[in-house]
Amino acid sequence: DTEVTQTPKHLVMGMTNKKSLKCEQHMGHRAMYWYKQKAKKPPELMFVYSYEKLSINESVPSRFSPECPNSSLLNLHLHALQPEDSALYLCASSQGGGQGSIERGQFFGPGTRLTVL
Amino acid sequence: SQKIEQNSEALNIQEGKTATLTCNYTNYSPAYLQWYRQDPGRGPVFLLLIRENEKEKRKERLKVTFDTTLKQSLFHITASQLADSANYLCALVYTGGFKTIFGAGTRLFVKA
């Protein structure tokens, strides 16, 4: 299995809702990432987990809360979002982080298209 | 902060010709530079990596060059095919391998 799966594919939520995005991979990768991508813009790194520990938080607002329950799963909990948070949220994984990530790149999921009303 | 510039205008090319895409960056050179392909509504797909001490790398119809003096990478697709139409992103990877900064990409259209 060489893919990263993300659910749901689409999500519409109000500013007072709480929702979660899910990401799963079964490639044995030990680094997992969340990116945010707006139309015609590059993916922007939000969080990195390495060996289930939060390694990088790119000063993301606290209304986004990541969680890595185990090495195969990554969640992004959403609460009190703003309309400007509407974007494609991409999950990625890489082999062990470090050199593995560099040599083989990151494997991306198809993304969750989030709309905040 | 690091900035990456890729041609914001789309590149139109005839099938069979060579497409050349440019990636320029400011500030300090990364240890590695990667190229990805992204189709509309999909996640990026890793294509190729080049290290800062390498001048050129090839993989099938793809060729990447890296000039740390010019702070530039060129990405070539030879014998382009209709299926090569996509957005191509360059990404700078810093030591440690986790922190990756993407460019916005260049949209390539290959026409018959």
mmCIF file of C-alpha atoms in Angstrom:
data_model
loop_
_atom_site.group_PDB
_atom_site.id
_atom_site.type_symbol
_atom_site.label_atom_id
_atom_site.label_comp_id
_atom_site.label_asym_id
_atom_site.label_seq_id
_atom_site.Cartn_x
_atom_site.Cartn_y
_atom_site.Cartn_z
ATOM 1 C CA ASP A 1 0.000 0.000 0.000
ATOM 2 C CA THR A 2 1.709 3.154 -1.192
ATOM 3 C CA GLU A 3 -0.904 5.773 -0.626
ATOM 4 C CA VAL A 4 -1.930 8.354 1.896
ATOM 5 C CA THR A 5 -5.677 8.548 2.477
ATOM 6 C CA GLN A 6 -7.554 11.559 3.805
ATOM 7 C CA THR A 7 -11.117 11.895 5.013
ATOM 8 C CA PRO A 8 -13.393 13.589 4.392
ATOM 9 C CA LYS A 9 -12.791 14.734 0.812
ATOM 10 C CA HIS A 10 -14.928 17.819 1.332
ATOM 11 C CA LEU A 11 -16.008 19.569 4.528
ATOM 12 C CA VAL A 12 -18.248 22.566 5.046
ATOM 13 C CA MET A 13 -18.406 23.971 8.555
ATOM 14 C CA GLY A 14 -19.635 27.020 10.396
ATOM 15 C CA MET A 15 -17.388 29.206 12.495
ATOM 16 C CA THR A 16 -18.709 27.709 15.732
ATOM 17 C CA ASN A 17 -18.364 24.066 14.706
ATOM 18 C CA LYS A 18 -15.784 21.544 15.823
ATOM 19 C CA LYS A 19 -14.615 19.046 13.222
ATOM 20 C CA SER A 20 -11.629 16.814 12.546
ATOM 21 C CA LEU A 21 -9.638 15.887 9.465
ATOM 22 C CA LYS A 22 -8.114 12.426 9.306
ATOM 23 C CA CYS A 23 -5.071 11.084 7.523
ATOM 24 C CA GLU A 24 -3.769 7.521 7.322
ATOM 25 C CA GLN A 25 -0.776 5.784 5.764
ATOM 26 C CA HIS A 26 0.458 2.192 5.902
ATOM 27 C CA MET A 27 3.872 2.607 4.321
ATOM 28 C CA GLY A 28 5.706 2.468 7.636
ATOM 29 C CA HIS A 29 6.606 6.128 7.378
ATOM 30 C CA ARG A 30 7.565 7.771 10.661
ATOM 31 C CA ALA A 31 7.143 11.422 9.693
ATOM 32 C CA MET A 32 3.771 12.976 8.923
ATOM 33 C CA TYR A 33 2.884 16.489 7.876
ATOM 34 C CA TRP A 34 -0.052 18.868 7.550
ATOM 35 C CA TYR A 35 -0.041 21.522 4.831
ATOM 36 C CA LYS A 36 -2.538 24.217 3.903
ATOM 37 C CA GLN A 37 -2.912 25.214 0.259
ATOM 38 C CA LYS A 38 -4.959 28.059 -1.166
ATOM 39 C CA ALA A 39 -5.797 28.328 -4.857
ATOM 40 C CA LYS A 40 -2.757 29.108 -7.052
ATOM 41 C CA LYS A 41 -0.536 29.233 -3.965
ATOM 42 C CA PRO A 42 2.118 26.816 -2.735
ATOM 43 C CA PRO A 43 1.425 24.268 -0.002
ATOM 44 C CA GLU A 44 2.340 25.890 3.323
ATOM 45 C CA LEU A 45 3.745 23.705 6.057
ATOM 46 C CA MET A 46 1.686 23.737 9.266
ATOM 47 C CA PHE A 47 2.867 20.845 11.442
ATOM 48 C CA VAL A 48 5.349 17.970 11.339
ATOM 49 C CA TYR A 49 5.268 14.868 13.509
ATOM 50 C CA SER A 50 8.330 12.683 13.727
ATOM 51 C CA TYR A 51 8.035 9.346 15.506
ATOM 52 C CA GLU A 52 4.661 10.480 16.877
ATOM 53 C CA LYS A 53 6.118 13.595 18.493
ATOM 54 C CA LEU A 54 5.360 17.114 17.304
ATOM 55 C CA SER A 55 8.569 18.285 15.678
ATOM 56 C CA ILE A 56 7.546 21.485 13.890
ATOM 57 C CA ASN A 57 4.688 23.921 14.498
ATOM 58 C CA GLU A 58 4.904 26.787 12.028
ATOM 59 C CA SER A 59 3.220 29.270 14.380
ATOM 60 C CA VAL A 60 -0.209 27.950 13.462
ATOM 61 C CA PRO A 61 -3.198 29.498 15.325
ATOM 62 C CA SER A 62 -4.478 27.397 18.200
ATOM 63 C CA ARG A 63 -7.826 26.870 16.467
ATOM 64 C CA PHE A 64 -5.906 24.143 14.585
ATOM 65 C CA SER A 65 -4.871 21.295 16.867
ATOM 66 C CA PRO A 66 -2.889 18.344 15.501
ATOM 67 C CA GLU A 67 -2.817 14.881 16.975
ATOM 68 C CA CYS A 68 -0.812 11.778 16.099
ATOM 69 C CA PRO A 69 -2.404 8.799 17.915
ATOM 70 C CA ASN A 70 0.018 6.322 16.338
ATOM 71 C CA SER A 71 2.572 6.129 13.550
ATOM 72 C CA SER A 72 -0.099 5.489 10.887
ATOM 73 C CA LEU A 73 -2.636 8.127 11.818
ATOM 74 C CA LEU A 74 -2.664 11.902 11.877
ATOM 75 C CA ASN A 75 -5.604 14.082 12.829
ATOM 76 C CA LEU A 76 -6.213 17.806 12.590
ATOM 77 C CA HIS A 77 -8.853 19.100 14.993
ATOM 78 C CA LEU A 78 -10.619 22.279 13.939
ATOM 79 C CA HIS A 79 -12.470 24.685 16.202
ATOM 80 C CA ALA A 80 -13.767 28.225 15.764
ATOM 81 C CA LEU A 81 -12.310 28.609 12.308
ATOM 82 C CA GLN A 82 -12.536 31.745 10.196
ATOM 83 C CA PRO A 83 -13.668 32.017 6.562
ATOM 84 C CA GLU A 84 -10.059 32.740 5.555
ATOM 85 C CA ASP A 85 -9.146 29.240 6.761
ATOM 86 C CA SER A 86 -11.013 27.810 3.772
ATOM 87 C CA ALA A 87 -8.419 25.906 1.745
ATOM 88 C CA LEU A 88 -7.205 22.479 0.633
ATOM 89 C CA TYR A 89 -5.609 20.690 3.593
ATOM 90 C CA LEU A 90 -2.982 18.208 2.557
ATOM 91 C CA CYS A 91 -1.491 15.441 4.625
ATOM 92 C CA ALA A 92 1.871 13.950 3.703
ATOM 93 C CA SER A 93 4.211 11.306 5.038
ATOM 94 C CA SER A 94 7.852 10.474 4.546
ATOM 95 C CA GLN A 95 10.210 7.701 5.428
ATOM 96 C CA GLY A 96 11.587 8.275 8.896
ATOM 97 C CA GLY A 97 12.104 11.952 8.350
ATOM 98 C CA GLY A 98 15.601 13.224 7.763
ATOM 99 C CA GLN A 99 17.436 11.511 4.926
ATOM 100 C CA GLY A 100 14.531 9.260 3.978
ATOM 101 C CA SER A 101 12.302 12.262 3.535
ATOM 102 C CA ILE A 102 14.879 13.950 1.367
ATOM 103 C CA GLU A 103 15.784 11.017 -0.890
ATOM 104 C CA ARG A 104 12.251 9.849 -1.672
ATOM 105 C CA GLY A 105 10.319 13.024 -1.091
ATOM 106 C CA GLN A 106 7.021 13.264 0.682
ATOM 107 C CA PHE A 107 3.952 11.222 -0.228
ATOM 108 C CA PHE A 108 0.840 13.372 -0.297
ATOM 109 C CA GLY A 109 -2.793 12.479 0.150
ATOM 110 C CA PRO A 110 -5.513 13.911 -2.120
ATOM 111 C CA GLY A 111 -6.436 16.550 0.441
ATOM 112 C CA THR A 112 -9.592 17.714 2.201
ATOM 113 C CA ARG A 113 -11.310 20.712 0.637
ATOM 114 C CA LEU A 114 -12.475 22.789 3.606
ATOM 115 C CA THR A 115 -15.022 25.594 3.373
ATOM 116 C CA VAL A 116 -15.734 27.735 6.443
ATOM 117 C CA LEU A 117 -18.984 29.696 6.287
ATOM 118 C CA SER B 1 12.516 34.898 4.867
ATOM 119 C CA GLN B 2 13.139 32.555 1.965
ATOM 120 C CA LYS B 3 11.272 33.324 -1.249
ATOM 121 C CA ILE B 4 10.841 31.050 -4.242
ATOM 122 C CA GLU B 5 9.944 32.318 -7.682
ATOM 123 C CA GLN B 6 8.567 30.138 -10.416
ATOM 124 C CA ASN B 7 7.087 31.402 -13.682
ATOM 125 C CA SER B 8 3.619 32.538 -12.737
ATOM 126 C CA GLU B 9 2.531 32.457 -16.351
ATOM 127 C CA ALA B 10 1.590 29.148 -17.868
ATOM 128 C CA LEU B 11 4.010 27.477 -20.251
ATOM 129 C CA ASN B 12 2.495 26.202 -23.496
ATOM 130 C CA ILE B 13 4.507 23.699 -25.480
ATOM 131 C CA GLN B 14 4.069 21.471 -28.497
ATOM 132 C CA GLU B 15 3.988 17.729 -27.925
ATOM 133 C CA GLY B 16 7.420 16.209 -28.509
ATOM 134 C CA LYS B 17 9.344 19.388 -27.640
ATOM 135 C CA THR B 18 11.413 20.040 -24.509
ATOM 136 C CA ALA B 19 9.795 22.019 -21.700
ATOM 137 C CA THR B 20 12.072 24.045 -19.420
ATOM 138 C CA LEU B 21 10.806 25.346 -16.096
ATOM 139 C CA THR B 22 12.681 27.731 -13.801
ATOM 140 C CA CYS B 23 12.915 27.925 -10.027
ATOM 141 C CA ASN B 24 14.717 30.882 -8.434
ATOM 142 C CA TYR B 25 15.175 31.460 -4.728
ATOM 143 C CA THR B 26 16.531 34.190 -2.481
ATOM 144 C CA ASN B 27 18.675 34.041 0.612
ATOM 145 C CA TYR B 28 20.614 30.969 1.590
ATOM 146 C CA SER B 29 20.853 27.835 -0.518
ATOM 147 C CA PRO B 30 19.080 24.707 0.666
ATOM 148 C CA ALA B 31 20.863 21.442 1.117
ATOM 149 C CA TYR B 32 18.493 19.853 -1.375
ATOM 150 C CA LEU B 33 15.980 20.849 -4.000
ATOM 151 C CA GLN B 34 13.046 18.696 -5.023
ATOM 152 C CA TRP B 35 10.580 18.870 -7.905
ATOM 153 C CA TYR B 36 6.969 17.768 -7.608
ATOM 154 C CA ARG B 37 4.053 17.508 -9.997
ATOM 155 C CA GLN B 38 0.548 18.549 -8.913
ATOM 156 C CA ASP B 39 -2.661 17.932 -10.838
ATOM 157 C CA PRO B 40 -5.771 20.043 -10.137
ATOM 158 C CA GLY B 41 -7.440 19.110 -6.838
ATOM 159 C CA ARG B 42 -4.761 16.530 -6.008
ATOM 160 C CA GLY B 43 -1.733 16.381 -3.738
ATOM 161 C CA PRO B 44 1.768 16.889 -5.143
ATOM 162 C CA VAL B 45 3.718 13.864 -6.415
ATOM 163 C CA PHE B 46 7.501 13.705 -5.880
ATOM 164 C CA LEU B 47 9.552 13.529 -9.077
ATOM 165 C CA LEU B 48 13.220 14.251 -8.508
ATOM 166 C CA LEU B 49 15.790 15.440 -5.983
ATOM 167 C CA ILE B 50 19.088 17.244 -6.518
ATOM 168 C CA ARG B 51 21.694 18.006 -3.850
ATOM 169 C CA GLU B 52 23.546 21.298 -3.468
ATOM 170 C CA ASN B 53 26.828 19.687 -4.573
ATOM 171 C CA GLU B 54 25.287 18.184 -7.730
ATOM 172 C CA LYS B 55 25.100 20.116 -10.977
ATOM 173 C CA GLU B 56 22.696 17.863 -12.851
ATOM 174 C CA LYS B 57 20.406 14.905 -12.257
ATOM 175 C CA ARG B 58 18.461 12.803 -14.758
ATOM 176 C CA LYS B 59 15.577 10.395 -14.497
ATOM 177 C CA GLU B 60 14.053 9.032 -17.690
ATOM 178 C CA ARG B 61 12.746 12.096 -19.638
ATOM 179 C CA LEU B 62 13.414 14.459 -16.728
ATOM 180 C CA LYS B 63 16.550 16.502 -16.108
ATOM 181 C CA VAL B 64 17.218 18.902 -13.243
ATOM 182 C CA THR B 65 20.101 21.344 -12.846
ATOM 183 C CA PHE B 66 21.050 23.255 -9.701
ATOM 184 C CA ASP B 67 23.236 26.359 -9.670
ATOM 185 C CA THR B 68 23.812 27.624 -6.118
ATOM 186 C CA THR B 69 25.713 30.667 -7.433
ATOM 187 C CA LEU B 70 22.737 31.810 -9.495
ATOM 188 C CA LYS B 71 20.331 30.431 -6.856
ATOM 189 C CA GLN B 72 18.435 28.698 -9.603
ATOM 190 C CA SER B 73 17.214 25.264 -10.647
ATOM 191 C CA LEU B 74 16.037 24.348 -14.125
ATOM 192 C CA PHE B 75 13.669 21.441 -14.743
ATOM 193 C CA HIS B 76 13.515 19.934 -18.229
ATOM 194 C CA ILE B 77 10.999 17.494 -19.666
ATOM 195 C CA THR B 78 12.205 16.109 -22.979
ATOM 196 C CA ALA B 79 9.921 14.615 -25.640
ATOM 197 C CA SER B 80 6.940 16.120 -23.815
ATOM 198 C CA GLN B 81 3.632 14.256 -23.862
ATOM 199 C CA LEU B 82 0.040 15.403 -23.423
ATOM 200 C CA ALA B 83 -0.004 13.618 -20.058
ATOM 201 C CA ASP B 84 2.827 15.872 -18.818
ATOM 202 C CA SER B 85 0.348 18.761 -18.541
ATOM 203 C CA ALA B 86 0.263 19.699 -14.845
ATOM 204 C CA ASN B 87 1.546 22.226 -12.295
ATOM 205 C CA TYR B 88 5.213 21.670 -11.432
ATOM 206 C CA LEU B 89 6.437 22.786 -8.009
ATOM 207 C CA CYS B 90 9.975 23.188 -6.818
ATOM 208 C CA ALA B 91 10.655 22.693 -3.128
ATOM 209 C CA LEU B 92 13.631 23.668 -1.003
ATOM 210 C CA VAL B 93 14.555 21.167 1.690
ATOM 211 C CA TYR B 94 16.740 22.191 4.582
ATOM 212 C CA THR B 95 19.110 20.119 6.657
ATOM 213 C CA GLY B 96 17.132 17.741 8.826
ATOM 214 C CA GLY B 97 14.766 17.016 6.008
ATOM 215 C CA PHE B 98 11.514 18.063 7.598
ATOM 216 C CA LYS B 99 11.215 21.702 6.714
ATOM 217 C CA THR B 100 10.207 22.027 3.083
ATOM 218 C CA ILE B 101 9.322 25.299 1.382
ATOM 219 C CA PHE B 102 7.338 25.025 -1.846
ATOM 220 C CA GLY B 103 7.109 27.400 -4.775
ATOM 221 C CA ALA B 104 3.693 28.137 -6.258
ATOM 222 C CA GLY B 105 4.567 26.184 -9.373
ATOM 223 C CA THR B 106 4.502 26.665 -13.113
ATOM 224 C CA ARG B 107 1.499 25.401 -15.037
ATOM 225 C CA LEU B 108 2.591 23.397 -18.107
ATOM 226 C CA PHE B 109 0.226 22.752 -20.996
ATOM 227 C CA VAL B 110 1.365 20.292 -23.656
ATOM 228 C CA LYS B 111 -0.632 20.540 -26.872
ATOM 229 C CA ALA B 112 -0.922 18.172 -29.800
#
